[in-house]
Amino acid sequence: MLGEGDSKTEPKAPGGRRAGGRGPERPGRGRGRAGEASTTRLPAPTSGAAASRARARRGGAWAERALLRAMAADRRGKAATLALRRRLLSSSCRLFFPEDPIKIVRGQGQYMYDEQGAEYIDCINNVAHVGHCHPLVVQAAHEQNQVLNTNSRYLHDNIVDYAQRLSETLPEKLCVFYFLNSGSEANDLALRLARQYTGHWDVVVLDHAYHGHLSSLIDISPYKFRGLDGQKEWVHVAPLPDTYRGPYREDHPNPAVAYASEVKRVVSSVQEKGRKFGGSPVSCAVGLAVLDVLEKEQLQAHAACVGSFLMELLGQQKAKHPIIGDIRGVGLFVGVDLIKDKATRTPATEEADYLVSRLKENYILLSTDGPGRNVLKFKPPMCFSLDNAQHVVAKLDAILTDMEEKMRSCETLRLQPEAALLSPPLEKMKHPTQIHY
């Protein structure tokens, strides 16, 4: 392994991507005084751990501990990490790509890096709204951690400042806040509040819904309870408003009203029967920083623009590849429904799994979802770019074309639509070079 002082050529990851970084040097880097070339230039770190070591050398006991951790991470290969995980963690804690898991050691923006420095486009982690390791968010967490991190039962300005900022983004009636660790905790609290207010246990949920990992939420999640203890008598399931596979489809005169009537029917049936660190100073400082980034970088408008472009590109792929049955979504939350045949719309589960695996080989991280695990689910960080969208869809196009030529495991992969001959090559498609909000 090359050390930081080595002068050998910087290694490249498989597929030609540069290890340890992203593309060419930025303007102004590696220069001395104006007009002079610097006499020395440090080579780029060969891994995320190497970058951590470089930062750690800036001094202090904390930095020394960070250096030791980074060196330890450098010494442990992926196989050793996987063996430790299998020995120490429950097998129910599943990995992405279990046949060939990737070891991620660093993230930046919409990119993630493995222990070899290979760069992946992240289309999975929507939780990192403003991108991985945004410097303003990291700085806010670090600065508050140096001063205080405790629970919300003490007075502190961060929690009220964060609540006030959030209230300014919401309708006036939504003005009282609870801060919790996760969506599961939030849904569990909402359920308890509803039961306290109504005095009833009955809950109406949508078919295939998933609300969280807690026992109270598994009980109201058809996605989960059907494979476990079954449906409780106080849980009432309404049809999923699916205009592609559901009882009321695109050809129905008013599917929205029809699905709403189904919910009303379920509610009427029920009525006839008569039936710790959330809010800490650090988490609130991070929340305030995220709001700052969303506003300053106009990420909501950016996500709407890029999402619209992504939907347009995917729509062209639908015309070209019969295996794509439907595309739906808003902003950067998009689903691509893969089908085995057009008549029955049978989910193409195996084909979707194969496609996700091939995308991973091309340094694109994507997952599947839906009752049939056949929906490609795009939910990248909001800094996902127009170029990222074009690159991802170009790879998707190439893999689907290859599947149609070689795999042909289902009817839709054997069809050769005329639209494929009329569809323009993706590399010739234009996207706006500037986004005006």
Coordinates of C-alpha atoms in Angstrom, one line a residue:
M1 CA 0.0 0.0 0.0
L2 CA 1.4 3.4 -0.9
G3 CA 2.2 5.8 1.9
E4 CA 1.4 9.4 1.9
G5 CA 5.0 10.3 1.1
D6 CA 5.3 8.1 -2.0
S7 CA 5.6 9.8 -5.3
K8 CA 4.2 7.0 -7.4
T9 CA 1.3 7.7 -9.8
E10 CA -2.0 7.9 -8.0
P11 CA -3.8 4.5 -8.3
K12 CA -7.1 4.2 -10.2
A13 CA -10.0 2.1 -9.0
P14 CA -11.6 -0.5 -11.2
G15 CA -13.5 1.0 -14.1
G16 CA -11.1 3.9 -14.4
R17 CA -12.4 6.0 -11.5
R18 CA -9.7 7.7 -9.5
A19 CA -9.0 6.2 -6.1
G20 CA -9.5 8.5 -3.1
G21 CA -11.1 11.5 -4.9
R22 CA -13.3 13.0 -7.6
G23 CA -11.8 13.9 -10.9
P24 CA -9.4 16.7 -11.8
E25 CA -7.7 19.2 -9.5
R26 CA -9.8 22.3 -8.8
P27 CA -8.5 25.7 -10.0
G28 CA -6.0 27.3 -7.7
R29 CA -5.0 24.1 -6.0
G30 CA -1.3 23.2 -5.9
R31 CA -0.1 26.8 -6.5
G32 CA 2.2 29.0 -4.6
R33 CA 2.2 32.8 -4.9
A34 CA 0.4 34.3 -7.8
G35 CA 1.9 33.1 -11.1
E36 CA 4.3 30.7 -9.4
A37 CA 4.1 26.9 -9.3
S38 CA 4.4 25.4 -5.9
T39 CA 7.7 23.6 -5.3
T40 CA 5.9 20.7 -3.5
R41 CA 2.6 19.1 -4.0
L42 CA 1.1 16.5 -1.7
P43 CA -0.4 13.5 -3.5
A44 CA -4.1 12.8 -3.0
P45 CA -4.8 10.4 -0.1
T46 CA -5.3 6.9 -1.4
S47 CA -8.2 6.1 0.9
G48 CA -10.7 7.7 3.3
A49 CA -8.6 6.5 6.2
A50 CA -5.5 8.2 4.7
A51 CA -7.4 11.4 4.5
S52 CA -8.4 11.0 8.1
R53 CA -4.8 10.5 9.1
A54 CA -3.8 13.7 7.3
R55 CA -6.5 15.7 9.2
A56 CA -5.6 14.0 12.5
R57 CA -2.0 15.1 12.3
R58 CA -3.1 18.7 12.8
G59 CA -2.6 18.1 16.5
G60 CA -4.2 17.4 19.9
A61 CA -5.1 14.3 21.9
W62 CA -8.4 13.9 20.1
A63 CA -6.6 14.0 16.8
E64 CA -4.2 11.4 17.9
R65 CA -7.1 9.0 18.8
A66 CA -8.6 9.7 15.4
L67 CA -5.3 8.9 13.8
L68 CA -5.1 5.5 15.6
R69 CA -8.6 4.6 14.6
A70 CA -7.9 5.6 11.0
M71 CA -4.7 3.4 11.0
A72 CA -6.6 0.5 12.5
A73 CA -9.3 0.8 9.7
D74 CA -6.5 0.9 7.2
R75 CA -5.1 -2.4 8.4
R76 CA -8.4 -4.3 8.4
G77 CA -9.5 -5.6 5.0
K78 CA -13.1 -6.0 3.8
A79 CA -13.0 -9.8 4.4
A80 CA -11.9 -9.3 8.0
T81 CA -14.6 -6.7 8.6
L82 CA -17.2 -9.0 7.1
A83 CA -16.1 -11.9 9.3
L84 CA -16.3 -9.7 12.4
R85 CA -19.8 -8.6 11.4
R86 CA -21.0 -12.1 10.9
R87 CA -19.6 -13.1 14.3
L88 CA -20.8 -10.1 16.3
L89 CA -24.0 -8.9 14.7
S90 CA -27.3 -10.7 14.2
S91 CA -27.9 -12.1 10.8
S92 CA -31.2 -10.3 10.7
C93 CA -29.2 -7.0 10.4
R94 CA -29.1 -7.3 6.6
L95 CA -26.5 -5.9 4.3
F96 CA -27.0 -4.2 0.9
F97 CA -25.6 -6.5 -1.8
P98 CA -25.1 -9.5 0.5
E99 CA -23.5 -11.7 -2.1
D100 CA -20.7 -9.1 -2.5
P101 CA -21.1 -6.4 0.1
I102 CA -19.1 -3.1 -0.3
K103 CA -17.1 -1.6 2.5
I104 CA -17.9 2.1 2.6
V105 CA -15.3 4.3 4.5
R106 CA -16.2 7.8 3.3
G107 CA -18.9 9.9 1.9
Q108 CA -19.1 13.4 0.3
G109 CA -22.1 15.0 -1.3
Q110 CA -23.9 12.4 -3.4
Y111 CA -20.8 10.1 -3.6
M112 CA -19.6 7.2 -1.4
Y113 CA -16.1 5.7 -1.4
D114 CA -15.0 2.1 -0.5
E115 CA -11.8 1.1 1.2
Q116 CA -10.0 1.0 -2.2
G117 CA -11.1 4.6 -3.0
A118 CA -13.6 3.6 -5.7
E119 CA -16.4 6.2 -6.1
Y120 CA -20.1 5.2 -6.1
I121 CA -23.0 7.4 -7.0
D122 CA -25.4 7.1 -4.0
C123 CA -29.1 6.7 -5.1
I124 CA -30.1 5.1 -1.8
N125 CA -29.4 7.4 1.2
N126 CA -32.1 10.1 1.2
V127 CA -31.5 10.5 5.0
A128 CA -28.4 12.6 4.2
H129 CA -30.7 15.3 2.7
V130 CA -28.0 17.8 1.9
G131 CA -25.4 15.2 1.0
H132 CA -22.9 13.2 3.0
C133 CA -20.6 15.1 5.3
H134 CA -21.7 18.6 4.2
P135 CA -19.0 20.9 5.8
L136 CA -21.5 23.2 7.4
V137 CA -23.4 20.3 9.0
V138 CA -20.1 18.6 10.2
Q139 CA -18.9 21.9 11.6
A140 CA -22.1 22.6 13.5
A141 CA -22.0 19.1 15.1
H142 CA -18.4 19.4 16.0
E143 CA -18.6 22.8 17.5
Q144 CA -21.6 21.9 19.7
N145 CA -20.1 18.6 20.7
Q146 CA -17.1 20.5 22.1
V147 CA -19.4 22.5 24.4
L148 CA -22.4 20.3 25.4
N149 CA -24.5 17.3 24.4
T150 CA -27.2 16.3 26.8
N151 CA -30.9 15.5 26.8
S152 CA -33.8 17.9 26.2
R153 CA -35.0 18.2 29.8
Y154 CA -32.7 21.1 30.4
L155 CA -33.2 24.6 28.9
H156 CA -31.1 25.2 25.8
D157 CA -31.4 27.7 23.0
N158 CA -30.8 25.2 20.2
I159 CA -34.0 23.3 20.6
V160 CA -36.3 26.3 20.7
D161 CA -34.4 27.9 17.8
Y162 CA -34.8 24.7 15.7
A163 CA -38.5 24.5 16.6
Q164 CA -39.0 28.1 15.6
R165 CA -37.2 27.6 12.3
L166 CA -39.2 24.5 11.5
S167 CA -42.5 26.2 12.3
E168 CA -41.8 28.8 9.7
T169 CA -41.7 26.1 7.0
L170 CA -45.0 24.5 8.0
P171 CA -48.7 25.4 8.1
E172 CA -49.7 27.6 11.1
K173 CA -51.6 24.8 12.9
L174 CA -48.5 22.6 13.0
C175 CA -46.7 24.6 15.7
V176 CA -45.9 22.1 18.5
F177 CA -42.9 19.8 18.2
Y178 CA -41.6 16.6 19.6
F179 CA -38.0 15.7 18.7
L180 CA -37.2 12.0 18.4
N181 CA -34.5 9.7 17.2
S182 CA -36.2 8.0 14.3
G183 CA -39.3 7.6 12.1
S184 CA -40.2 4.5 14.2
E185 CA -40.2 6.6 17.4
A186 CA -42.2 9.4 15.8
N187 CA -44.8 7.0 14.5
D188 CA -45.1 5.2 17.8
L189 CA -45.6 8.5 19.6
A190 CA -48.2 9.6 17.0
L191 CA -50.1 6.3 17.5
R192 CA -50.1 6.9 21.3
L193 CA -51.3 10.5 20.9
A194 CA -54.1 9.4 18.6
R195 CA -55.2 6.7 21.1
Q196 CA -55.1 9.1 24.0
Y197 CA -57.1 11.7 22.2
T198 CA -59.8 9.3 20.7
G199 CA -59.9 6.6 23.3
H200 CA -59.9 4.0 20.5
W201 CA -57.4 1.5 19.3
D202 CA -58.7 1.0 15.8
V203 CA -56.3 2.0 13.0
V204 CA -56.9 2.3 9.2
V205 CA -53.7 1.6 7.2
L206 CA -53.0 1.2 3.5
D207 CA -52.2 -2.2 2.1
H208 CA -48.4 -3.0 1.9
A209 CA -47.7 -0.1 4.3
Y210 CA -44.6 -0.1 6.5
H211 CA -44.5 2.2 9.5
G212 CA -41.4 1.1 11.5
H213 CA -39.6 -1.6 13.5
L214 CA -41.3 -1.2 16.9
S215 CA -43.8 -3.9 17.9
S216 CA -46.6 -1.3 18.0
L217 CA -45.8 -0.4 14.4
I218 CA -45.2 -3.9 13.0
D219 CA -48.8 -4.5 14.2
I220 CA -50.1 -1.8 11.8
S221 CA -47.7 -2.6 8.9
P222 CA -49.2 -5.1 6.4
Y223 CA -45.7 -5.3 4.8
K224 CA -44.5 -6.8 8.1
F225 CA -47.4 -8.5 10.0
R226 CA -48.4 -10.8 7.2
G227 CA -45.1 -12.6 7.6
L228 CA -45.3 -12.7 11.4
D229 CA -48.3 -12.8 13.7
G230 CA -51.0 -11.8 11.2
Q231 CA -53.5 -8.9 11.3
K232 CA -54.9 -7.8 14.6
E233 CA -58.7 -7.3 14.8
W234 CA -58.3 -3.6 15.4
V235 CA -56.2 -3.1 12.3
H236 CA -58.2 -2.3 9.1
V237 CA -56.5 -2.3 5.7
A238 CA -57.6 -0.1 2.8
P239 CA -56.5 -0.7 -0.8
L240 CA -53.2 0.9 -1.9
P241 CA -54.1 3.8 -4.3
D242 CA -52.1 2.1 -7.1
T243 CA -53.2 3.3 -10.6
Y244 CA -50.9 0.8 -12.2
R245 CA -51.8 -2.5 -10.6
G246 CA -54.7 -1.7 -8.2
P247 CA -58.5 -2.1 -8.7
Y248 CA -58.8 1.4 -10.1
R249 CA -56.3 2.0 -12.9
E250 CA -55.4 4.7 -15.5
D251 CA -58.5 3.9 -17.5
H252 CA -60.8 4.6 -14.6
P253 CA -62.7 8.0 -14.9
N254 CA -61.7 9.1 -11.4
P255 CA -59.3 6.8 -9.6
A256 CA -58.6 9.3 -6.8
V257 CA -62.3 9.5 -5.7
A258 CA -62.6 5.7 -6.1
Y259 CA -59.7 5.0 -3.7
A260 CA -60.9 7.7 -1.3
S261 CA -64.3 6.0 -1.2
E262 CA -62.6 2.7 -0.3
V263 CA -61.0 4.4 2.7
K264 CA -64.4 5.9 3.7
R265 CA -65.9 2.4 3.5
V266 CA -63.3 1.0 5.8
V267 CA -63.7 3.9 8.3
S268 CA -67.5 3.5 8.2
S269 CA -67.2 -0.2 8.9
V270 CA -65.0 0.5 11.9
Q271 CA -67.4 3.1 13.3
E272 CA -70.3 0.7 13.0
K273 CA -68.4 -1.8 15.2
G274 CA -67.9 0.9 17.8
R275 CA -64.5 0.4 18.1
K276 CA -33.6 10.0 24.3
F277 CA -31.3 11.9 22.3
G278 CA -33.9 13.5 20.2
G279 CA -33.8 17.2 20.9
S280 CA -30.2 17.3 22.2
P281 CA -28.2 20.4 21.7
V282 CA -26.0 18.7 19.1
S283 CA -29.0 17.2 17.1
C284 CA -30.7 20.6 17.1
A285 CA -27.5 22.4 16.0
V286 CA -27.3 19.9 13.1
G287 CA -30.9 20.4 12.3
L288 CA -30.4 24.2 12.1
A289 CA -27.4 23.7 9.9
V290 CA -29.4 21.5 7.5
L291 CA -32.1 24.1 7.3
D292 CA -29.4 26.7 6.5
V293 CA -27.9 24.5 3.7
L294 CA -31.4 23.8 2.3
E295 CA -32.1 27.5 2.0
K296 CA -28.6 28.8 0.9
E297 CA -28.1 26.1 -1.7
Q298 CA -31.8 26.1 -2.8
L299 CA -31.9 22.4 -2.7
Q300 CA -35.7 22.0 -2.8
A301 CA -35.8 23.8 -6.1
H302 CA -32.7 21.9 -7.3
A303 CA -34.4 18.6 -6.4
A304 CA -37.5 19.5 -8.3
C305 CA -35.5 20.5 -11.4
V306 CA -33.2 17.4 -11.4
G307 CA -36.1 15.1 -10.5
S308 CA -38.1 16.4 -13.5
F309 CA -35.1 15.8 -15.7
L310 CA -34.7 12.3 -14.3
M311 CA -38.3 11.5 -14.9
E312 CA -38.0 12.7 -18.5
L313 CA -34.9 10.5 -19.1
L314 CA -36.6 7.5 -17.5
G315 CA -39.7 8.1 -19.6
Q316 CA -37.6 7.7 -22.7
Q317 CA -36.2 4.4 -21.4
K318 CA -39.8 3.2 -20.8
A319 CA -40.5 3.8 -24.5
K320 CA -37.3 1.9 -25.4
H321 CA -37.4 -1.0 -22.9
P322 CA -40.6 -3.0 -22.5
I323 CA -39.5 -4.3 -19.1
I324 CA -40.2 -0.8 -17.7
G325 CA -43.9 -0.9 -17.0
D326 CA -44.4 2.3 -15.0
I327 CA -42.5 5.3 -13.7
R328 CA -43.9 7.4 -10.8
G329 CA -42.5 9.8 -8.3
V330 CA -42.1 13.4 -7.1
G331 CA -38.9 15.3 -7.0
L332 CA -36.0 12.9 -6.4
F333 CA -38.1 10.2 -5.0
V334 CA -38.8 8.0 -8.0
G335 CA -39.9 4.4 -8.6
V336 CA -39.3 2.4 -11.8
D337 CA -41.7 -0.6 -12.0
L338 CA -40.2 -3.6 -13.8
I339 CA -42.6 -6.2 -15.3
K340 CA -42.3 -9.7 -16.8
D341 CA -45.2 -9.2 -19.3
K342 CA -47.4 -6.3 -20.2
A343 CA -50.7 -8.1 -20.0
T344 CA -50.6 -9.3 -16.4
R345 CA -47.9 -6.8 -15.2
T346 CA -46.2 -9.6 -13.2
P347 CA -43.4 -8.1 -11.1
A348 CA -39.9 -8.8 -12.6
T349 CA -38.4 -9.5 -9.2
E350 CA -35.3 -11.5 -10.3
E351 CA -34.6 -9.1 -13.2
A352 CA -34.8 -6.1 -10.8
D353 CA -32.3 -7.8 -8.4
Y354 CA -30.0 -8.6 -11.3
L355 CA -30.2 -5.0 -12.6
V356 CA -29.3 -3.5 -9.2
S357 CA -26.3 -5.9 -8.9
R358 CA -25.1 -4.8 -12.4
L359 CA -25.5 -1.1 -11.5
K360 CA -23.4 -1.7 -8.4
E361 CA -20.6 -3.1 -10.6
N362 CA -20.8 0.2 -12.4
Y363 CA -20.4 2.1 -9.2
I364 CA -24.1 3.1 -8.8
L365 CA -25.9 2.2 -5.6
L366 CA -29.7 1.6 -6.0
S367 CA -32.2 -0.6 -4.2
T368 CA -35.6 -2.2 -4.9
D369 CA -38.9 -2.0 -3.1
G370 CA -42.6 -2.7 -3.4
P371 CA -44.6 -5.9 -2.6
G372 CA -42.9 -7.7 -5.5
R373 CA -39.4 -6.2 -4.8
N374 CA -39.4 -5.2 -8.5
V375 CA -39.5 -1.4 -8.2
L376 CA -36.2 0.4 -8.6
K377 CA -36.2 3.0 -5.9
F378 CA -34.4 6.3 -6.5
K379 CA -34.0 8.4 -3.3
P380 CA -30.5 10.1 -3.5
P381 CA -29.4 13.1 -1.4
M382 CA -30.8 16.3 -2.7
C383 CA -27.5 17.5 -4.2
F384 CA -27.8 14.7 -6.8
S385 CA -27.0 16.6 -10.1
L386 CA -28.2 16.7 -13.7
D387 CA -25.0 15.0 -14.8
N388 CA -25.6 12.3 -12.2
A389 CA -29.1 11.7 -13.5
Q390 CA -27.8 11.4 -17.1
H391 CA -25.0 9.1 -16.1
V392 CA -27.2 6.8 -14.0
V393 CA -29.8 6.5 -16.8
A394 CA -27.2 5.9 -19.4
K395 CA -25.8 3.0 -17.4
L396 CA -29.4 1.7 -16.9
D397 CA -30.0 1.9 -20.6
A398 CA -26.8 0.0 -21.4
I399 CA -27.5 -2.8 -18.9
L400 CA -31.1 -3.2 -20.0
T401 CA -30.0 -3.4 -23.6
D402 CA -27.4 -6.1 -22.7
M403 CA -30.1 -8.0 -20.8
E404 CA -32.4 -7.9 -23.9
E405 CA -29.6 -9.3 -26.0
K406 CA -28.3 -12.0 -23.7
M407 CA -30.5 -12.7 -20.7
R408 CA -34.1 -12.7 -22.1
S409 CA -35.5 -14.3 -19.0
C410 CA -39.0 -13.0 -19.5
E411 CA -41.3 -11.8 -22.2
T412 CA -40.5 -8.1 -21.9
L413 CA -36.8 -8.7 -22.4
R414 CA -37.6 -10.6 -25.6
L415 CA -39.7 -7.8 -27.1
Q416 CA -38.0 -5.5 -29.6
P417 CA -40.3 -2.4 -29.7
E418 CA -40.2 0.1 -32.6
A419 CA -39.8 2.9 -30.1
A420 CA -36.3 1.6 -29.4
L421 CA -35.3 2.5 -33.0
L422 CA -36.7 6.0 -32.6
S423 CA -35.3 6.8 -29.1
P424 CA -32.4 9.3 -29.3
P425 CA -29.1 8.3 -27.7
L426 CA -28.8 9.5 -24.2
E427 CA -25.4 11.2 -24.8
K428 CA -27.1 13.5 -27.4
M429 CA -29.7 14.7 -24.9
K430 CA -29.3 18.2 -23.6
H431 CA -29.9 19.3 -20.1
P432 CA -29.8 22.9 -18.8
T433 CA -26.2 24.0 -17.9
Q434 CA -27.6 26.5 -15.4
I435 CA -30.6 26.2 -13.1
H436 CA -32.6 29.3 -12.5
Y437 CA -34.7 29.3 -9.4

